[in-house]
mmCIF file with all atom_site columns, C-alpha atoms in Angstrom:
data_model
loop_
_atom_site.group_PDB
_atom_site.id
_atom_site.type_symbol
_atom_site.label_atom_id
_atom_site.label_alt_id
_atom_site.label_comp_id
_atom_site.label_asym_id
_atom_site.label_entity_id
_atom_site.label_seq_id
_atom_site.pdbx_PDB_ins_code
_atom_site.Cartn_x
_atom_site.Cartn_y
_atom_site.Cartn_z
_atom_site.occupancy
_atom_site.B_iso_or_equiv
_atom_site.pdbx_formal_charge
_atom_site.auth_seq_id
_atom_site.auth_comp_id
_atom_site.auth_asym_id
_atom_site.auth_atom_id
_atom_site.pdbx_PDB_model_num
ATOM 1   C CA . MET A 1 1   ? -40.410 -6.424  -17.145 1.00 0.00 ? 1   MET A CA 1
ATOM 2   C CA . SER A 1 2   ? -42.263 -6.617  -13.616 1.00 0.00 ? 2   SER A CA 1
ATOM 3   C CA . SER A 1 3   ? -42.570 -9.322  -11.358 1.00 0.00 ? 3   SER A CA 1
ATOM 4   C CA . PRO A 1 4   ? -46.072 -10.752 -11.277 1.00 0.00 ? 4   PRO A CA 1
ATOM 5   C CA . LEU A 1 5   ? -45.793 -10.522 -7.382  1.00 0.00 ? 5   LEU A CA 1
ATOM 6   C CA . ALA A 1 6   ? -45.129 -6.695  -7.605  1.00 0.00 ? 6   ALA A CA 1
ATOM 7   C CA . SER A 1 7   ? -48.604 -6.208  -9.109  1.00 0.00 ? 7   SER A CA 1
ATOM 8   C CA . VAL A 1 8   ? -50.627 -7.361  -6.035  1.00 0.00 ? 8   VAL A CA 1
ATOM 9   C CA . PRO A 1 9   ? -50.029 -5.154  -3.203  1.00 0.00 ? 9   PRO A CA 1
ATOM 10  C CA . GLY A 1 10  ? -48.285 -6.914  -0.071  1.00 0.00 ? 10  GLY A CA 1
ATOM 11  C CA . ARG A 1 11  ? -47.097 -9.884  -1.779  1.00 0.00 ? 11  ARG A CA 1
ATOM 12  C CA . ALA A 1 12  ? -43.739 -8.717  -3.084  1.00 0.00 ? 12  ALA A CA 1
ATOM 13  C CA . ALA A 1 13  ? -43.091 -7.816  0.599   1.00 0.00 ? 13  ALA A CA 1
ATOM 14  C CA . LEU A 1 14  ? -44.278 -11.250 1.816   1.00 0.00 ? 14  LEU A CA 1
ATOM 15  C CA . ALA A 1 15  ? -42.196 -12.949 -0.795  1.00 0.00 ? 15  ALA A CA 1
ATOM 16  C CA . THR A 1 16  ? -39.149 -10.887 0.519   1.00 0.00 ? 16  THR A CA 1
ATOM 17  C CA . VAL A 1 17  ? -40.189 -11.746 4.161   1.00 0.00 ? 17  VAL A CA 1
ATOM 18  C CA . LEU A 1 18  ? -40.133 -15.390 3.056   1.00 0.00 ? 18  LEU A CA 1
ATOM 19  C CA . VAL A 1 19  ? -36.881 -15.304 1.507   1.00 0.00 ? 19  VAL A CA 1
ATOM 20  C CA . VAL A 1 20  ? -35.464 -13.567 4.549   1.00 0.00 ? 20  VAL A CA 1
ATOM 21  C CA . VAL A 1 21  ? -36.752 -16.135 7.055   1.00 0.00 ? 21  VAL A CA 1
ATOM 22  C CA . ALA A 1 22  ? -35.734 -19.173 4.860   1.00 0.00 ? 22  ALA A CA 1
ATOM 23  C CA . SER A 1 23  ? -32.306 -17.738 4.550   1.00 0.00 ? 23  SER A CA 1
ATOM 24  C CA . ALA A 1 24  ? -32.067 -17.059 8.405   1.00 0.00 ? 24  ALA A CA 1
ATOM 25  C CA . ALA A 1 25  ? -33.261 -20.440 9.153   1.00 0.00 ? 25  ALA A CA 1
ATOM 26  C CA . PHE A 1 26  ? -30.585 -22.038 6.854   1.00 0.00 ? 26  PHE A CA 1
ATOM 27  C CA . VAL A 1 27  ? -27.851 -19.972 8.577   1.00 0.00 ? 27  VAL A CA 1
ATOM 28  C CA . THR A 1 28  ? -29.014 -20.837 12.092  1.00 0.00 ? 28  THR A CA 1
ATOM 29  C CA . THR A 1 29  ? -29.501 -24.635 11.345  1.00 0.00 ? 29  THR A CA 1
ATOM 30  C CA . THR A 1 30  ? -25.888 -24.672 9.669   1.00 0.00 ? 30  THR A CA 1
ATOM 31  C CA . PHE A 1 31  ? -24.702 -22.689 12.900  1.00 0.00 ? 31  PHE A CA 1
ATOM 32  C CA . VAL A 1 32  ? -26.244 -25.186 15.059  1.00 0.00 ? 32  VAL A CA 1
ATOM 33  C CA . ARG A 1 33  ? -25.092 -28.301 13.377  1.00 0.00 ? 33  ARG A CA 1
ATOM 34  C CA . ASP A 1 34  ? -21.356 -26.690 12.925  1.00 0.00 ? 34  ASP A CA 1
ATOM 35  C CA . LYS A 1 35  ? -21.588 -25.889 17.151  1.00 0.00 ? 35  LYS A CA 1
ATOM 36  C CA . HIS A 1 36  ? -22.696 -29.534 17.512  1.00 0.00 ? 36  HIS A CA 1
ATOM 37  C CA . THR A 1 37  ? -20.082 -31.124 15.403  1.00 0.00 ? 37  THR A CA 1
ATOM 38  C CA . LYS A 1 38  ? -17.380 -28.775 17.358  1.00 0.00 ? 38  LYS A CA 1
ATOM 39  C CA . ALA A 1 39  ? -18.660 -29.958 20.569  1.00 0.00 ? 39  ALA A CA 1
ATOM 40  C CA . SER A 1 40  ? -18.745 -33.831 19.555  1.00 0.00 ? 40  SER A CA 1
ATOM 41  C CA . ILE A 1 41  ? -15.053 -33.228 18.508  1.00 0.00 ? 41  ILE A CA 1
ATOM 42  C CA . ALA A 1 42  ? -14.099 -31.327 21.407  1.00 0.00 ? 42  ALA A CA 1
ATOM 43  C CA . ARG A 1 43  ? -15.616 -34.369 23.555  1.00 0.00 ? 43  ARG A CA 1
ATOM 44  C CA . MET A 1 44  ? -13.692 -36.995 21.427  1.00 0.00 ? 44  MET A CA 1
ATOM 45  C CA . MET A 1 45  ? -10.365 -34.957 21.797  1.00 0.00 ? 45  MET A CA 1
ATOM 46  C CA . THR A 1 46  ? -10.570 -34.509 25.448  1.00 0.00 ? 46  THR A CA 1
ATOM 47  C CA . GLY A 1 47  ? -12.650 -36.975 26.990  1.00 0.00 ? 47  GLY A CA 1
ATOM 48  C CA . GLY A 1 48  ? -14.705 -34.296 28.727  1.00 0.00 ? 48  GLY A CA 1
ATOM 49  C CA . ASP A 1 49  ? -18.335 -32.939 28.483  1.00 0.00 ? 49  ASP A CA 1
ATOM 50  C CA . PRO A 1 50  ? -18.534 -29.150 27.309  1.00 0.00 ? 50  PRO A CA 1
ATOM 51  C CA . GLY A 1 51  ? -22.362 -28.998 29.062  1.00 0.00 ? 51  GLY A CA 1
ATOM 52  C CA . ARG A 1 52  ? -20.965 -29.436 32.582  1.00 0.00 ? 52  ARG A CA 1
ATOM 53  C CA . ALA A 1 53  ? -18.272 -26.509 32.132  1.00 0.00 ? 53  ALA A CA 1
ATOM 54  C CA . PRO A 1 54  ? -20.356 -23.586 32.950  1.00 0.00 ? 54  PRO A CA 1
ATOM 55  C CA . ALA A 1 55  ? -21.069 -24.724 36.578  1.00 0.00 ? 55  ALA A CA 1
ATOM 56  C CA . ILE A 1 56  ? -17.300 -25.811 36.809  1.00 0.00 ? 56  ILE A CA 1
ATOM 57  C CA . PHE A 1 57  ? -16.196 -22.576 35.574  1.00 0.00 ? 57  PHE A CA 1
ATOM 58  C CA . ARG A 1 58  ? -18.266 -20.704 38.160  1.00 0.00 ? 58  ARG A CA 1
ATOM 59  C CA . ARG A 1 59  ? -17.463 -23.289 41.116  1.00 0.00 ? 59  ARG A CA 1
ATOM 60  C CA . TYR A 1 60  ? -13.854 -22.381 40.834  1.00 0.00 ? 60  TYR A CA 1
ATOM 61  C CA . GLY A 1 61  ? -14.023 -18.588 40.092  1.00 0.00 ? 61  GLY A CA 1
ATOM 62  C CA . CYS A 1 62  ? -12.607 -19.009 36.381  1.00 0.00 ? 62  CYS A CA 1
ATOM 63  C CA . ALA A 1 63  ? -14.873 -15.933 35.533  1.00 0.00 ? 63  ALA A CA 1
ATOM 64  C CA . GLY A 1 64  ? -13.369 -13.636 38.058  1.00 0.00 ? 64  GLY A CA 1
ATOM 65  C CA . CYS A 1 65  ? -9.871  -13.524 35.963  1.00 0.00 ? 65  CYS A CA 1
ATOM 66  C CA . HIS A 1 66  ? -11.113 -14.989 32.438  1.00 0.00 ? 66  HIS A CA 1
ATOM 67  C CA . THR A 1 67  ? -13.470 -13.580 29.814  1.00 0.00 ? 67  THR A CA 1
ATOM 68  C CA . ILE A 1 68  ? -15.030 -16.680 28.774  1.00 0.00 ? 68  ILE A CA 1
ATOM 69  C CA . SER A 1 69  ? -17.670 -16.760 25.913  1.00 0.00 ? 69  SER A CA 1
ATOM 70  C CA . GLY A 1 70  ? -20.865 -18.000 26.270  1.00 0.00 ? 70  GLY A CA 1
ATOM 71  C CA . ILE A 1 71  ? -20.544 -17.841 30.350  1.00 0.00 ? 71  ILE A CA 1
ATOM 72  C CA . PRO A 1 72  ? -22.458 -14.783 31.773  1.00 0.00 ? 72  PRO A CA 1
ATOM 73  C CA . GLY A 1 73  ? -20.502 -12.650 33.761  1.00 0.00 ? 73  GLY A CA 1
ATOM 74  C CA . ALA A 1 74  ? -17.194 -14.269 32.479  1.00 0.00 ? 74  ALA A CA 1
ATOM 75  C CA . ASP A 1 75  ? -15.640 -11.052 31.889  1.00 0.00 ? 75  ASP A CA 1
ATOM 76  C CA . GLY A 1 76  ? -12.395 -10.991 34.014  1.00 0.00 ? 76  GLY A CA 1
ATOM 77  C CA . GLN A 1 77  ? -9.505  -8.837  32.872  1.00 0.00 ? 77  GLN A CA 1
ATOM 78  C CA . ALA A 1 78  ? -6.519  -10.760 35.281  1.00 0.00 ? 78  ALA A CA 1
ATOM 79  C CA . GLY A 1 79  ? -6.256  -13.564 32.782  1.00 0.00 ? 79  GLY A CA 1
ATOM 80  C CA . ALA A 1 80  ? -6.160  -14.087 29.099  1.00 0.00 ? 80  ALA A CA 1
ATOM 81  C CA . PRO A 1 81  ? -9.511  -14.246 27.279  1.00 0.00 ? 81  PRO A CA 1
ATOM 82  C CA . LEU A 1 82  ? -10.535 -17.809 26.442  1.00 0.00 ? 82  LEU A CA 1
ATOM 83  C CA . ALA A 1 83  ? -12.174 -17.247 23.295  1.00 0.00 ? 83  ALA A CA 1
ATOM 84  C CA . GLU A 1 84  ? -11.128 -19.163 20.012  1.00 0.00 ? 84  GLU A CA 1
ATOM 85  C CA . LEU A 1 85  ? -8.605  -20.843 22.286  1.00 0.00 ? 85  LEU A CA 1
ATOM 86  C CA . SER A 1 86  ? -8.667  -23.881 19.653  1.00 0.00 ? 86  SER A CA 1
ATOM 87  C CA . LYS A 1 87  ? -6.903  -21.860 17.145  1.00 0.00 ? 87  LYS A CA 1
ATOM 88  C CA . ARG A 1 88  ? -4.097  -20.749 19.295  1.00 0.00 ? 88  ARG A CA 1
ATOM 89  C CA . VAL A 1 89  ? -0.478  -22.332 18.977  1.00 0.00 ? 89  VAL A CA 1
ATOM 90  C CA . TYR A 1 90  ? 0.465   -22.253 22.511  1.00 0.00 ? 90  TYR A CA 1
ATOM 91  C CA . ILE A 1 91  ? -1.485  -22.574 25.963  1.00 0.00 ? 91  ILE A CA 1
ATOM 92  C CA . ALA A 1 92  ? -0.321  -19.861 28.416  1.00 0.00 ? 92  ALA A CA 1
ATOM 93  C CA . GLY A 1 93  ? 2.567   -19.197 26.149  1.00 0.00 ? 93  GLY A CA 1
ATOM 94  C CA . VAL A 1 94  ? 4.416   -22.229 27.480  1.00 0.00 ? 94  VAL A CA 1
ATOM 95  C CA . LEU A 1 95  ? 2.677   -25.420 26.092  1.00 0.00 ? 95  LEU A CA 1
ATOM 96  C CA . GLU A 1 96  ? 1.788   -26.553 22.585  1.00 0.00 ? 96  GLU A CA 1
ATOM 97  C CA . ASN A 1 97  ? -2.032  -26.633 22.399  1.00 0.00 ? 97  ASN A CA 1
ATOM 98  C CA . ARG A 1 98  ? -3.136  -29.822 22.547  1.00 0.00 ? 98  ARG A CA 1
ATOM 99  C CA . PRO A 1 99  ? -5.959  -31.242 24.752  1.00 0.00 ? 99  PRO A CA 1
ATOM 100 C CA . ALA A 1 100 ? -3.648  -33.348 27.246  1.00 0.00 ? 100 ALA A CA 1
ATOM 101 C CA . ASN A 1 101 ? -1.665  -30.155 27.766  1.00 0.00 ? 101 ASN A CA 1
ATOM 102 C CA . LEU A 1 102 ? -4.357  -27.783 28.322  1.00 0.00 ? 102 LEU A CA 1
ATOM 103 C CA . VAL A 1 103 ? -5.919  -30.383 30.904  1.00 0.00 ? 103 VAL A CA 1
ATOM 104 C CA . ALA A 1 104 ? -2.274  -30.568 32.611  1.00 0.00 ? 104 ALA A CA 1
ATOM 105 C CA . TRP A 1 105 ? -2.187  -26.812 32.758  1.00 0.00 ? 105 TRP A CA 1
ATOM 106 C CA . ILE A 1 106 ? -5.827  -26.346 34.051  1.00 0.00 ? 106 ILE A CA 1
ATOM 107 C CA . VAL A 1 107 ? -4.877  -28.861 36.762  1.00 0.00 ? 107 VAL A CA 1
ATOM 108 C CA . SER A 1 108 ? -1.485  -27.563 37.459  1.00 0.00 ? 108 SER A CA 1
ATOM 109 C CA . PRO A 1 109 ? -0.378  -24.364 35.964  1.00 0.00 ? 109 PRO A CA 1
ATOM 110 C CA . GLN A 1 110 ? 2.620   -23.813 38.218  1.00 0.00 ? 110 GLN A CA 1
ATOM 111 C CA . ARG A 1 111 ? 4.015   -27.044 37.068  1.00 0.00 ? 111 ARG A CA 1
ATOM 112 C CA . PHE A 1 112 ? 4.625   -25.601 33.688  1.00 0.00 ? 112 PHE A CA 1
ATOM 113 C CA . SER A 1 113 ? 5.214   -21.914 34.695  1.00 0.00 ? 113 SER A CA 1
ATOM 114 C CA . PRO A 1 114 ? 6.092   -21.372 38.425  1.00 0.00 ? 114 PRO A CA 1
ATOM 115 C CA . GLN A 1 115 ? 5.450   -17.697 38.282  1.00 0.00 ? 115 GLN A CA 1
ATOM 116 C CA . THR A 1 116 ? 2.159   -17.611 36.618  1.00 0.00 ? 116 THR A CA 1
ATOM 117 C CA . ALA A 1 117 ? -0.762  -15.807 38.099  1.00 0.00 ? 117 ALA A CA 1
ATOM 118 C CA . MET A 1 118 ? -3.047  -18.657 37.556  1.00 0.00 ? 118 MET A CA 1
ATOM 119 C CA . PRO A 1 119 ? -3.714  -20.394 40.851  1.00 0.00 ? 119 PRO A CA 1
ATOM 120 C CA . GLN A 1 120 ? -3.523  -24.122 41.906  1.00 0.00 ? 120 GLN A CA 1
ATOM 121 C CA . SER A 1 121 ? -7.265  -24.488 42.174  1.00 0.00 ? 121 SER A CA 1
ATOM 122 C CA . GLY A 1 122 ? -7.667  -28.018 43.257  1.00 0.00 ? 122 GLY A CA 1
ATOM 123 C CA . ILE A 1 123 ? -9.720  -28.750 39.978  1.00 0.00 ? 123 ILE A CA 1
ATOM 124 C CA . SER A 1 124 ? -9.785  -32.599 39.087  1.00 0.00 ? 124 SER A CA 1
ATOM 125 C CA . GLU A 1 125 ? -8.699  -33.863 36.138  1.00 0.00 ? 125 GLU A CA 1
ATOM 126 C CA . GLN A 1 126 ? -12.057 -34.928 34.729  1.00 0.00 ? 126 GLN A CA 1
ATOM 127 C CA . GLU A 1 127 ? -13.442 -31.089 35.770  1.00 0.00 ? 127 GLU A CA 1
ATOM 128 C CA . ALA A 1 128 ? -10.266 -29.962 33.483  1.00 0.00 ? 128 ALA A CA 1
ATOM 129 C CA . ARG A 1 129 ? -11.357 -32.101 30.585  1.00 0.00 ? 129 ARG A CA 1
ATOM 130 C CA . ASP A 1 130 ? -14.952 -30.562 30.772  1.00 0.00 ? 130 ASP A CA 1
ATOM 131 C CA . LEU A 1 131 ? -13.299 -27.216 30.732  1.00 0.00 ? 131 LEU A CA 1
ATOM 132 C CA . ALA A 1 132 ? -11.013 -28.071 27.795  1.00 0.00 ? 132 ALA A CA 1
ATOM 133 C CA . ALA A 1 133 ? -14.083 -29.905 25.902  1.00 0.00 ? 133 ALA A CA 1
ATOM 134 C CA . TYR A 1 134 ? -16.004 -26.525 26.196  1.00 0.00 ? 134 TYR A CA 1
ATOM 135 C CA . LEU A 1 135 ? -13.043 -24.328 25.246  1.00 0.00 ? 135 LEU A CA 1
ATOM 136 C CA . TYR A 1 136 ? -12.232 -26.488 22.184  1.00 0.00 ? 136 TYR A CA 1
ATOM 137 C CA . ALA A 1 137 ? -15.966 -26.459 21.405  1.00 0.00 ? 137 ALA A CA 1
ATOM 138 C CA . GLN A 1 138 ? -16.258 -22.648 21.127  1.00 0.00 ? 138 GLN A CA 1
#
């Protein structure tokens, strides 16, 4: 039994395109909603604003050492890649992965690991909160 759309030239192709577009819209909407939800949760966890993070990453040169998803040019190889940081058990292998620990690490890494290659940057606690919010939102 053939589909009624198949008997009309071009209608089957149009129906296929509509199904693909509708599916893509659903996936995109779900992705955006999930990304928004993750950002909201990250804000609550850290007290930071992930929207301010890209400029902070650039200002302090974080991209020179780290690969950071969503940050153009952040493809450094000296430090650990910062993708999916929220799924890690430890920060820099020395601190339990909790928002307060991440903020403290960003502000003063030598306090926790004197031999770390991560420099003391002079970053403020609020800026570190913004970076932590961004990293947890990814």
